[in-house]
Amino acid sequence: MEGEAEAKMTYSIATLGSHSALQILKGAKDEGFRTIAICEKGREKPYKSFRVADEIIIVDKFSDLPKIEKQLNGKNAILIPHGTYTGVLSQKEIEDLKVPYFGNRKILKWEYDRTMQREWLKKAGLTLPKIFKTPEEIDRPAIIKFFGAHGGKGFFLAKSAKEFYEKMEGKKGKPYMIQEYVIGAPIYAHYFYSPITDELEIMSFDKRYESNVDSIGRIAAKDQLDMGLDTSYNITGNVPIVVRESLLPKVIDMGEAVVKASKTLEKHGLFGPFSLETVITPELEFYVFEISARIVAGTNFYINANPYTDLRYGMPMSTGRRIAMEIRTAIESNQLDKVLV
Ligand code: AMP
């Protein structure tokens, strides 16, 4: 046991100080690792204040991460990716990073490119919202989404080509997708798939709290029209959810199908935390409109308590801690190559 503890302690868990870093670092500490927060100058306060980082490395910009590779390797660091990585680094920069990295870096491009993402979800046999190839095809409410993890900023709704072109003014040049807008309850399912046990776990669920769409209901319909409001989906926070229990078998089937399909896309496929973003219709059909192939910020609520992980583990088990536990198990059983790809 002593040897195992020593092996664990020789590694540090490092991540960029944003998105879900608090729970990643706290979880790593709970599992006995040393922790490093890599912070953009001026953004280090939370990581100091919440005592989750044994060390803080300050960079001018998050995109400077490749410049501190040597420093990180000198500390035997393992990087944990989250939503900020794809926002600040290119796929190539992520694949070229010479620092051990939890997860399969090749799978992130299947998340970033929405066309490839759709191919993946289709392969998994999931129900997806219709895609309109051109604005002229729009014949029902549609949501226009820009590529990359922008947190929904700039997304807009249009019911016709005319409305599309009006709202697209000033946004030209950015790659986008036009998707059918599905009316129903948006629910984001958070999973963890272990390549060591070959088991899929449900971690938690959330819904988003977005500006301004979540405050429009506080204004009378007449005033909404008078004010000429446009909806926007800029994320400001996350709200916890437990789902109707009879929906769980379907949730598990969808997660397993996505993992299975991922193995046909890239060697090692998808493993670790991931999320399916769904809308559930009144007929209780799941429409999956997006996949995140890494930890999502919707898991941030569940650092200390969570009904689903409590059922399985009987102790606080955030997604961040679950990642550290996987790394610890891999170290102790000599299978690190299975989780650092
Ligand atoms: P996203 O950034 O893709 O998670 O989407 C931002 C917001 O738009 C979320 O609140 C979603 O619930 C909503 N949304 C995205 N796609 C759809 C869709 N096809 N139908 C209905 N709502 C959607």
mmCIF file of C-alpha atoms and ligand atoms in Angstrom:
data_model
loop_
_atom_site.group_PDB
_atom_site.id
_atom_site.type_symbol
_atom_site.label_atom_id
_atom_site.label_comp_id
_atom_site.label_asym_id
_atom_site.label_seq_id
_atom_site.Cartn_x
_atom_site.Cartn_y
_atom_site.Cartn_z
ATOM 1 C CA MET A 1 0.000 0.000 0.000
ATOM 2 C CA GLU A 2 2.864 2.344 0.819
ATOM 3 C CA GLY A 3 4.367 1.801 -2.648
ATOM 4 C CA GLU A 4 1.018 2.637 -4.251
ATOM 5 C CA ALA A 5 0.719 5.837 -2.255
ATOM 6 C CA GLU A 6 4.220 6.786 -3.303
ATOM 7 C CA ALA A 7 3.460 6.102 -6.980
ATOM 8 C CA LYS A 8 0.418 8.341 -6.744
ATOM 9 C CA MET A 9 2.309 11.115 -5.070
ATOM 10 C CA THR A 10 4.950 11.249 -7.806
ATOM 11 C CA TYR A 11 2.308 12.583 -10.212
ATOM 12 C CA SER A 12 0.681 16.006 -10.196
ATOM 13 C CA ILE A 13 -2.747 16.689 -11.642
ATOM 14 C CA ALA A 14 -2.767 19.933 -13.640
ATOM 15 C CA THR A 15 -5.420 21.845 -15.503
ATOM 16 C CA LEU A 16 -6.224 25.291 -16.875
ATOM 17 C CA GLY A 17 -7.848 27.484 -14.212
ATOM 18 C CA SER A 18 -11.367 27.834 -15.608
ATOM 19 C CA HIS A 19 -14.496 25.847 -16.611
ATOM 20 C CA SER A 20 -14.446 22.894 -14.123
ATOM 21 C CA ALA A 21 -10.963 23.236 -12.662
ATOM 22 C CA LEU A 22 -12.182 23.655 -9.066
ATOM 23 C CA GLN A 23 -13.750 20.197 -8.922
ATOM 24 C CA ILE A 24 -10.928 18.621 -10.978
ATOM 25 C CA LEU A 25 -8.283 19.897 -8.555
ATOM 26 C CA LYS A 26 -10.345 19.237 -5.422
ATOM 27 C CA GLY A 27 -11.063 15.704 -6.669
ATOM 28 C CA ALA A 28 -7.374 15.132 -7.371
ATOM 29 C CA LYS A 29 -6.450 16.275 -3.861
ATOM 30 C CA ASP A 30 -9.102 13.979 -2.380
ATOM 31 C CA GLU A 31 -7.465 11.099 -4.262
ATOM 32 C CA GLY A 32 -4.037 12.015 -2.882
ATOM 33 C CA PHE A 33 -2.469 13.848 -5.830
ATOM 34 C CA ARG A 34 -0.491 17.073 -5.826
ATOM 35 C CA THR A 35 -2.345 19.726 -7.860
ATOM 36 C CA ILE A 36 -1.394 22.539 -10.237
ATOM 37 C CA ALA A 37 -3.709 25.283 -11.535
ATOM 38 C CA ILE A 38 -2.484 26.996 -14.697
ATOM 39 C CA CYS A 39 -4.056 30.444 -14.520
ATOM 40 C CA GLU A 40 -4.286 33.382 -16.844
ATOM 41 C CA LYS A 41 -2.822 36.450 -15.214
ATOM 42 C CA GLY A 42 -5.588 38.096 -13.182
ATOM 43 C CA ARG A 43 -7.782 35.003 -13.012
ATOM 44 C CA GLU A 44 -6.028 33.116 -10.207
ATOM 45 C CA LYS A 45 -8.085 34.346 -7.231
ATOM 46 C CA PRO A 46 -10.653 31.484 -7.063
ATOM 47 C CA TYR A 47 -7.915 28.858 -7.177
ATOM 48 C CA LYS A 48 -6.112 30.501 -4.285
ATOM 49 C CA SER A 49 -9.227 31.274 -2.313
ATOM 50 C CA PHE A 50 -10.740 27.789 -2.523
ATOM 51 C CA ARG A 51 -7.418 26.105 -1.618
ATOM 52 C CA VAL A 52 -7.604 23.531 -4.411
ATOM 53 C CA ALA A 53 -4.167 24.137 -5.911
ATOM 54 C CA ASP A 54 -0.856 23.168 -4.320
ATOM 55 C CA GLU A 55 0.794 25.308 -6.971
ATOM 56 C CA ILE A 56 -0.366 28.023 -9.336
ATOM 57 C CA ILE A 57 1.472 28.635 -12.600
ATOM 58 C CA ILE A 58 0.632 31.987 -14.156
ATOM 59 C CA VAL A 59 0.591 32.376 -17.943
ATOM 60 C CA ASP A 60 -0.200 35.468 -20.016
ATOM 61 C CA LYS A 61 -2.838 33.566 -22.001
ATOM 62 C CA PHE A 62 -4.220 30.039 -21.726
ATOM 63 C CA SER A 63 -3.053 29.478 -25.301
ATOM 64 C CA ASP A 64 0.533 29.652 -23.925
ATOM 65 C CA LEU A 65 0.050 26.146 -22.512
ATOM 66 C CA PRO A 66 2.454 24.551 -25.058
ATOM 67 C CA LYS A 67 5.167 26.984 -23.836
ATOM 68 C CA ILE A 68 5.173 25.458 -20.330
ATOM 69 C CA GLU A 69 5.367 21.812 -21.399
ATOM 70 C CA LYS A 70 8.865 21.378 -19.960
ATOM 71 C CA GLN A 71 7.910 22.933 -16.654
ATOM 72 C CA LEU A 72 4.892 20.610 -16.400
ATOM 73 C CA ASN A 73 6.907 17.534 -17.317
ATOM 74 C CA GLY A 74 9.448 18.467 -14.649
ATOM 75 C CA LYS A 75 6.599 18.174 -12.150
ATOM 76 C CA ASN A 76 5.348 14.854 -13.575
ATOM 77 C CA ALA A 77 2.048 16.499 -14.424
ATOM 78 C CA ILE A 78 -0.974 14.852 -16.003
ATOM 79 C CA LEU A 79 -3.232 17.376 -17.760
ATOM 80 C CA ILE A 80 -6.989 17.086 -17.423
ATOM 81 C CA PRO A 81 -8.836 18.597 -20.403
ATOM 82 C CA HIS A 82 -12.075 20.564 -20.099
ATOM 83 C CA GLY A 83 -14.164 22.909 -22.212
ATOM 84 C CA THR A 84 -11.604 25.725 -22.227
ATOM 85 C CA TYR A 85 -8.980 23.629 -24.036
ATOM 86 C CA THR A 86 -10.840 23.427 -27.338
ATOM 87 C CA GLY A 87 -11.622 27.140 -27.071
ATOM 88 C CA VAL A 88 -7.985 28.245 -26.746
ATOM 89 C CA LEU A 89 -5.955 25.543 -28.544
ATOM 90 C CA SER A 90 -6.308 24.054 -32.006
ATOM 91 C CA GLN A 91 -6.861 20.336 -32.421
ATOM 92 C CA LYS A 92 -3.280 20.077 -33.687
ATOM 93 C CA GLU A 93 -1.889 21.907 -30.656
ATOM 94 C CA ILE A 94 -3.808 19.552 -28.371
ATOM 95 C CA GLU A 95 -2.554 16.473 -30.237
ATOM 96 C CA ASP A 96 1.022 17.817 -30.255
ATOM 97 C CA LEU A 97 1.144 18.607 -26.507
ATOM 98 C CA LYS A 98 4.019 16.662 -25.045
ATOM 99 C CA VAL A 99 2.474 16.419 -21.603
ATOM 100 C CA PRO A 100 0.577 13.286 -20.470
ATOM 101 C CA TYR A 101 -3.109 13.980 -20.936
ATOM 102 C CA PHE A 102 -6.164 12.192 -19.499
ATOM 103 C CA GLY A 103 -8.490 11.026 -22.256
ATOM 104 C CA ASN A 104 -8.209 10.454 -25.969
ATOM 105 C CA ARG A 105 -7.001 13.684 -27.584
ATOM 106 C CA LYS A 106 -7.999 12.427 -31.037
ATOM 107 C CA ILE A 107 -11.666 12.308 -30.073
ATOM 108 C CA LEU A 108 -11.964 16.068 -29.404
ATOM 109 C CA LYS A 109 -12.094 16.914 -33.094
ATOM 110 C CA TRP A 110 -15.246 14.790 -33.319
ATOM 111 C CA GLU A 111 -16.773 17.186 -30.828
ATOM 112 C CA TYR A 112 -15.411 20.424 -32.300
ATOM 113 C CA ASP A 113 -16.557 19.881 -35.876
ATOM 114 C CA ARG A 114 -20.329 19.760 -35.788
ATOM 115 C CA THR A 115 -20.563 17.805 -39.052
ATOM 116 C CA MET A 116 -18.284 15.082 -37.713
ATOM 117 C CA GLN A 117 -20.169 15.165 -34.437
ATOM 118 C CA ARG A 118 -23.384 14.418 -36.278
ATOM 119 C CA GLU A 119 -21.798 11.503 -38.103
ATOM 120 C CA TRP A 120 -20.765 10.060 -34.716
ATOM 121 C CA LEU A 121 -24.216 10.483 -33.127
ATOM 122 C CA LYS A 122 -25.900 9.019 -36.207
ATOM 123 C CA LYS A 123 -23.567 6.033 -36.091
ATOM 124 C CA ALA A 124 -24.724 5.523 -32.516
ATOM 125 C CA GLY A 125 -28.331 5.369 -33.782
ATOM 126 C CA LEU A 126 -29.538 8.386 -31.770
ATOM 127 C CA THR A 127 -32.416 10.652 -32.787
ATOM 128 C CA LEU A 128 -31.070 14.021 -33.950
ATOM 129 C CA PRO A 129 -32.760 17.310 -34.855
ATOM 130 C CA LYS A 130 -33.048 17.872 -38.592
ATOM 131 C CA ILE A 131 -30.278 19.876 -40.256
ATOM 132 C CA PHE A 132 -31.065 22.490 -42.915
ATOM 133 C CA LYS A 133 -28.251 22.510 -45.445
ATOM 134 C CA THR A 134 -29.078 26.010 -46.684
ATOM 135 C CA PRO A 135 -31.047 28.898 -45.146
ATOM 136 C CA GLU A 136 -33.566 28.496 -47.986
ATOM 137 C CA GLU A 137 -34.550 25.068 -46.584
ATOM 138 C CA ILE A 138 -35.696 26.525 -43.250
ATOM 139 C CA ASP A 139 -39.405 25.631 -42.989
ATOM 140 C CA ARG A 140 -39.884 25.561 -39.183
ATOM 141 C CA PRO A 141 -38.213 27.083 -36.109
ATOM 142 C CA ALA A 142 -34.461 26.628 -36.410
ATOM 143 C CA ILE A 143 -31.477 27.420 -34.187
ATOM 144 C CA ILE A 144 -28.279 28.734 -35.780
ATOM 145 C CA LYS A 145 -25.139 27.558 -33.982
ATOM 146 C CA PHE A 146 -21.543 28.566 -34.505
ATOM 147 C CA PHE A 147 -18.776 25.955 -34.343
ATOM 148 C CA GLY A 148 -16.604 25.496 -31.242
ATOM 149 C CA ALA A 149 -17.316 25.840 -27.545
ATOM 150 C CA HIS A 150 -18.725 29.370 -27.371
ATOM 151 C CA GLY A 151 -21.186 28.584 -24.572
ATOM 152 C CA GLY A 152 -24.130 29.365 -26.837
ATOM 153 C CA LYS A 153 -23.120 33.008 -27.322
ATOM 154 C CA GLY A 154 -24.396 34.420 -30.580
ATOM 155 C CA PHE A 155 -26.769 31.538 -31.321
ATOM 156 C CA PHE A 156 -30.062 32.756 -32.697
ATOM 157 C CA LEU A 157 -33.446 31.494 -33.848
ATOM 158 C CA ALA A 158 -34.963 31.927 -37.298
ATOM 159 C CA LYS A 159 -38.155 30.658 -38.877
ATOM 160 C CA SER A 160 -37.321 31.533 -42.487
ATOM 161 C CA ALA A 161 -34.445 32.324 -44.847
ATOM 162 C CA LYS A 162 -35.371 36.022 -44.682
ATOM 163 C CA GLU A 163 -35.107 36.086 -40.906
ATOM 164 C CA PHE A 164 -31.859 34.095 -41.103
ATOM 165 C CA TYR A 165 -30.154 36.653 -43.377
ATOM 166 C CA GLU A 166 -31.373 39.584 -41.278
ATOM 167 C CA LYS A 167 -29.957 38.090 -38.084
ATOM 168 C CA MET A 168 -26.753 36.907 -39.731
ATOM 169 C CA GLU A 169 -25.651 40.499 -40.398
ATOM 170 C CA GLY A 170 -22.287 41.106 -38.735
ATOM 171 C CA LYS A 171 -21.655 37.409 -38.126
ATOM 172 C CA LYS A 172 -20.505 36.479 -41.609
ATOM 173 C CA GLY A 173 -17.445 34.296 -42.033
ATOM 174 C CA LYS A 174 -17.980 32.176 -38.929
ATOM 175 C CA PRO A 175 -18.751 28.496 -39.642
ATOM 176 C CA TYR A 176 -22.253 27.570 -38.465
ATOM 177 C CA MET A 177 -24.951 24.914 -38.561
ATOM 178 C CA ILE A 178 -28.707 25.393 -38.949
ATOM 179 C CA GLN A 179 -30.585 22.929 -36.765
ATOM 180 C CA GLU A 180 -34.284 22.271 -36.250
ATOM 181 C CA TYR A 181 -35.343 23.801 -32.908
ATOM 182 C CA VAL A 182 -36.940 20.987 -30.902
ATOM 183 C CA ILE A 183 -39.547 22.060 -28.357
ATOM 184 C CA GLY A 184 -39.241 20.119 -25.117
ATOM 185 C CA ALA A 185 -37.294 19.884 -21.862
ATOM 186 C CA PRO A 186 -33.549 20.409 -22.317
ATOM 187 C CA ILE A 187 -31.650 17.920 -20.154
ATOM 188 C CA TYR A 188 -27.899 17.322 -20.218
ATOM 189 C CA ALA A 189 -26.784 13.818 -19.178
ATOM 190 C CA HIS A 190 -23.300 13.417 -17.703
ATOM 191 C CA TYR A 191 -21.489 10.089 -18.013
ATOM 192 C CA PHE A 192 -18.168 8.461 -17.208
ATOM 193 C CA TYR A 193 -16.903 5.486 -19.167
ATOM 194 C CA SER A 194 -13.992 3.555 -17.687
ATOM 195 C CA PRO A 195 -11.677 1.786 -20.143
ATOM 196 C CA ILE A 196 -10.317 -0.144 -17.166
ATOM 197 C CA THR A 197 -13.608 -1.712 -16.043
ATOM 198 C CA ASP A 198 -15.369 -1.312 -19.424
ATOM 199 C CA GLU A 199 -18.347 0.141 -17.522
ATOM 200 C CA LEU A 200 -20.491 3.177 -18.232
ATOM 201 C CA GLU A 201 -21.619 5.216 -15.211
ATOM 202 C CA ILE A 202 -24.312 7.894 -15.020
ATOM 203 C CA MET A 203 -22.738 10.748 -13.052
ATOM 204 C CA SER A 204 -25.452 13.437 -13.011
ATOM 205 C CA PHE A 205 -27.800 15.677 -15.020
ATOM 206 C CA ASP A 206 -28.208 19.430 -15.368
ATOM 207 C CA LYS A 207 -29.948 22.115 -17.319
ATOM 208 C CA ARG A 208 -28.434 25.450 -18.252
ATOM 209 C CA TYR A 209 -29.187 28.920 -16.952
ATOM 210 C CA GLU A 210 -28.750 31.125 -19.987
ATOM 211 C CA SER A 211 -28.885 34.817 -20.709
ATOM 212 C CA ASN A 212 -31.210 36.159 -21.913
ATOM 213 C CA VAL A 213 -33.396 33.173 -22.844
ATOM 214 C CA ASP A 214 -34.066 32.145 -19.226
ATOM 215 C CA SER A 215 -35.279 35.597 -18.250
ATOM 216 C CA ILE A 216 -37.597 36.284 -21.168
ATOM 217 C CA GLY A 217 -40.413 34.398 -19.409
ATOM 218 C CA ARG A 218 -40.346 37.101 -16.704
ATOM 219 C CA ILE A 219 -41.560 39.674 -19.219
ATOM 220 C CA ALA A 220 -45.160 39.703 -20.478
ATOM 221 C CA ALA A 221 -45.561 38.461 -24.070
ATOM 222 C CA LYS A 222 -46.798 41.869 -25.192
ATOM 223 C CA ASP A 223 -43.731 43.587 -23.732
ATOM 224 C CA GLN A 224 -41.457 41.008 -25.352
ATOM 225 C CA LEU A 225 -42.924 41.938 -28.729
ATOM 226 C CA ASP A 226 -42.824 45.680 -28.030
ATOM 227 C CA MET A 227 -39.166 45.465 -27.027
ATOM 228 C CA GLY A 228 -38.258 43.553 -30.200
ATOM 229 C CA LEU A 229 -36.300 41.026 -28.153
ATOM 230 C CA ASP A 230 -33.989 38.454 -29.718
ATOM 231 C CA THR A 231 -33.135 35.363 -27.710
ATOM 232 C CA SER A 232 -29.543 34.520 -26.953
ATOM 233 C CA TYR A 233 -28.157 31.449 -25.168
ATOM 234 C CA ASN A 234 -25.074 32.733 -23.371
ATOM 235 C CA ILE A 235 -24.478 30.393 -20.476
ATOM 236 C CA THR A 236 -24.201 31.887 -17.002
ATOM 237 C CA GLY A 237 -24.602 28.811 -14.788
ATOM 238 C CA ASN A 238 -26.069 25.342 -14.372
ATOM 239 C CA VAL A 239 -29.071 23.990 -12.499
ATOM 240 C CA PRO A 240 -29.163 20.441 -11.037
ATOM 241 C CA ILE A 241 -31.761 17.916 -12.141
ATOM 242 C CA VAL A 242 -32.841 14.377 -11.298
ATOM 243 C CA VAL A 243 -34.653 12.715 -14.183
ATOM 244 C CA ARG A 244 -37.829 10.665 -14.130
ATOM 245 C CA GLU A 245 -36.522 7.236 -13.131
ATOM 246 C CA SER A 246 -38.205 5.400 -16.000
ATOM 247 C CA LEU A 247 -36.056 7.413 -18.417
ATOM 248 C CA LEU A 248 -32.804 6.006 -17.019
ATOM 249 C CA PRO A 249 -32.670 2.800 -19.133
ATOM 250 C CA LYS A 250 -32.809 4.931 -22.280
ATOM 251 C CA VAL A 251 -30.143 7.299 -20.912
ATOM 252 C CA ILE A 252 -27.808 4.343 -20.309
ATOM 253 C CA ASP A 253 -28.513 2.850 -23.763
ATOM 254 C CA MET A 254 -27.669 6.176 -25.432
ATOM 255 C CA GLY A 255 -24.384 6.516 -23.540
ATOM 256 C CA GLU A 256 -23.342 2.966 -24.344
ATOM 257 C CA ALA A 257 -24.177 3.437 -28.021
ATOM 258 C CA VAL A 258 -22.033 6.578 -28.215
ATOM 259 C CA VAL A 259 -19.042 4.829 -26.605
ATOM 260 C CA LYS A 260 -19.434 1.835 -28.945
ATOM 261 C CA ALA A 261 -19.629 4.072 -32.029
ATOM 262 C CA SER A 262 -16.572 6.083 -30.908
ATOM 263 C CA LYS A 263 -14.416 2.964 -31.111
ATOM 264 C CA THR A 264 -15.080 2.807 -34.848
ATOM 265 C CA LEU A 265 -13.972 6.466 -35.235
ATOM 266 C CA GLU A 266 -10.650 6.506 -33.377
ATOM 267 C CA LYS A 267 -8.416 3.900 -31.783
ATOM 268 C CA HIS A 268 -9.296 3.705 -28.038
ATOM 269 C CA GLY A 269 -12.521 5.639 -28.756
ATOM 270 C CA LEU A 270 -14.120 7.889 -26.151
ATOM 271 C CA PHE A 271 -13.429 7.326 -22.464
ATOM 272 C CA GLY A 272 -13.577 9.302 -19.239
ATOM 273 C CA PRO A 273 -16.307 11.918 -18.739
ATOM 274 C CA PHE A 274 -18.656 13.013 -21.507
ATOM 275 C CA SER A 275 -22.103 14.494 -21.899
ATOM 276 C CA LEU A 276 -25.100 14.193 -24.190
ATOM 277 C CA GLU A 277 -27.151 17.340 -24.634
ATOM 278 C CA THR A 278 -30.752 16.410 -25.207
ATOM 279 C CA VAL A 279 -34.231 17.810 -25.548
ATOM 280 C CA ILE A 280 -37.001 15.473 -24.342
ATOM 281 C CA THR A 281 -40.260 15.956 -26.229
ATOM 282 C CA PRO A 282 -43.757 15.624 -24.691
ATOM 283 C CA GLU A 283 -43.801 12.085 -26.183
ATOM 284 C CA LEU A 284 -40.673 11.426 -24.046
ATOM 285 C CA GLU A 285 -38.472 11.009 -27.067
ATOM 286 C CA PHE A 286 -34.840 12.076 -26.643
ATOM 287 C CA TYR A 287 -33.429 14.340 -29.356
ATOM 288 C CA VAL A 288 -29.658 14.569 -28.959
ATOM 289 C CA PHE A 289 -28.354 17.856 -30.283
ATOM 290 C CA GLU A 290 -24.773 17.736 -29.097
ATOM 291 C CA ILE A 291 -22.049 15.661 -27.459
ATOM 292 C CA SER A 292 -19.193 16.957 -25.293
ATOM 293 C CA ALA A 293 -16.293 14.515 -25.325
ATOM 294 C CA ARG A 294 -14.848 15.660 -21.974
ATOM 295 C CA ILE A 295 -16.014 16.931 -18.571
ATOM 296 C CA VAL A 296 -18.833 19.500 -18.823
ATOM 297 C CA ALA A 297 -19.406 22.438 -16.475
ATOM 298 C CA GLY A 298 -22.871 21.090 -15.650
ATOM 299 C CA THR A 299 -21.126 18.642 -13.300
ATOM 300 C CA ASN A 300 -19.759 21.540 -11.206
ATOM 301 C CA PHE A 301 -22.779 21.513 -8.920
ATOM 302 C CA TYR A 302 -22.019 18.026 -7.629
ATOM 303 C CA ILE A 303 -18.750 18.368 -5.729
ATOM 304 C CA ASN A 304 -20.113 17.281 -2.393
ATOM 305 C CA ALA A 305 -23.334 15.440 -3.081
ATOM 306 C CA ASN A 306 -25.107 13.822 -5.960
ATOM 307 C CA PRO A 307 -27.888 11.221 -5.869
ATOM 308 C CA TYR A 308 -26.490 9.063 -8.670
ATOM 309 C CA THR A 309 -22.867 8.824 -7.578
ATOM 310 C CA ASP A 310 -24.056 8.416 -3.990
ATOM 311 C CA LEU A 311 -25.974 5.314 -5.080
ATOM 312 C CA ARG A 312 -22.831 3.855 -6.574
ATOM 313 C CA TYR A 313 -20.057 5.100 -4.309
ATOM 314 C CA GLY A 314 -21.743 6.090 -1.033
ATOM 315 C CA MET A 315 -19.411 9.065 -0.687
ATOM 316 C CA PRO A 316 -18.882 12.439 -2.420
ATOM 317 C CA MET A 317 -17.747 11.638 -5.966
ATOM 318 C CA SER A 318 -17.574 14.592 -8.314
ATOM 319 C CA THR A 319 -16.726 13.950 -11.949
ATOM 320 C CA GLY A 320 -13.358 15.595 -11.197
ATOM 321 C CA ARG A 321 -12.721 13.124 -8.411
ATOM 322 C CA ARG A 322 -13.868 10.225 -10.610
ATOM 323 C CA ILE A 323 -11.183 11.228 -13.144
ATOM 324 C CA ALA A 324 -8.504 11.240 -10.428
ATOM 325 C CA MET A 325 -9.756 7.904 -9.147
ATOM 326 C CA GLU A 326 -9.419 6.434 -12.646
ATOM 327 C CA ILE A 327 -5.854 7.715 -12.880
ATOM 328 C CA ARG A 328 -5.053 6.351 -9.431
ATOM 329 C CA THR A 329 -6.511 2.931 -10.329
ATOM 330 C CA ALA A 330 -4.534 2.972 -13.571
ATOM 331 C CA ILE A 331 -1.295 3.807 -11.727
ATOM 332 C CA GLU A 332 -1.875 1.131 -9.113
ATOM 333 C CA SER A 333 -2.679 -1.538 -11.694
ATOM 334 C CA ASN A 334 0.002 -0.474 -14.165
ATOM 335 C CA GLN A 335 -2.509 0.520 -16.868
ATOM 336 C CA LEU A 336 -1.727 4.223 -17.329
ATOM 337 C CA ASP A 337 -1.422 3.664 -21.080
ATOM 338 C CA LYS A 338 -5.174 2.928 -21.139
ATOM 339 C CA VAL A 339 -6.113 6.375 -19.790
ATOM 340 C CA LEU A 340 -3.418 8.695 -21.171
ATOM 341 C CA VAL A 341 -3.860 8.494 -24.943
HETATM 342 P P1 AMP B 1 -25.692 24.440 -26.963
HETATM 343 O O1 AMP B 1 -24.640 25.501 -26.795
HETATM 344 O O2 AMP B 1 -25.546 23.631 -28.204
HETATM 345 O O3 AMP B 1 -25.755 23.591 -25.731
HETATM 346 O O4 AMP B 1 -27.094 25.148 -27.086
HETATM 347 C C1 AMP B 1 -27.435 26.323 -26.402
HETATM 348 C C2 AMP B 1 -28.897 26.315 -26.017
HETATM 349 O O5 AMP B 1 -29.755 26.093 -27.108
HETATM 350 C C3 AMP B 1 -29.292 25.284 -24.977
HETATM 351 O O6 AMP B 1 -30.104 25.923 -24.039
HETATM 352 C C4 AMP B 1 -30.118 24.291 -25.646
HETATM 353 O O7 AMP B 1 -31.131 23.836 -24.812
HETATM 354 C C5 AMP B 1 -30.667 25.042 -26.813
HETATM 355 N N1 AMP B 1 -30.690 24.183 -27.989
HETATM 356 C C6 AMP B 1 -29.615 23.835 -28.708
HETATM 357 N N2 AMP B 1 -29.978 23.075 -29.768
HETATM 358 C C7 AMP B 1 -31.304 22.947 -29.689
HETATM 359 C C8 AMP B 1 -32.273 22.303 -30.510
HETATM 360 N N3 AMP B 1 -31.937 21.657 -31.621
HETATM 361 N N4 AMP B 1 -33.581 22.383 -30.148
HETATM 362 C C9 AMP B 1 -33.921 23.061 -29.021
HETATM 363 N N5 AMP B 1 -33.064 23.690 -28.228
HETATM 364 C C10 AMP B 1 -31.769 23.649 -28.553
#
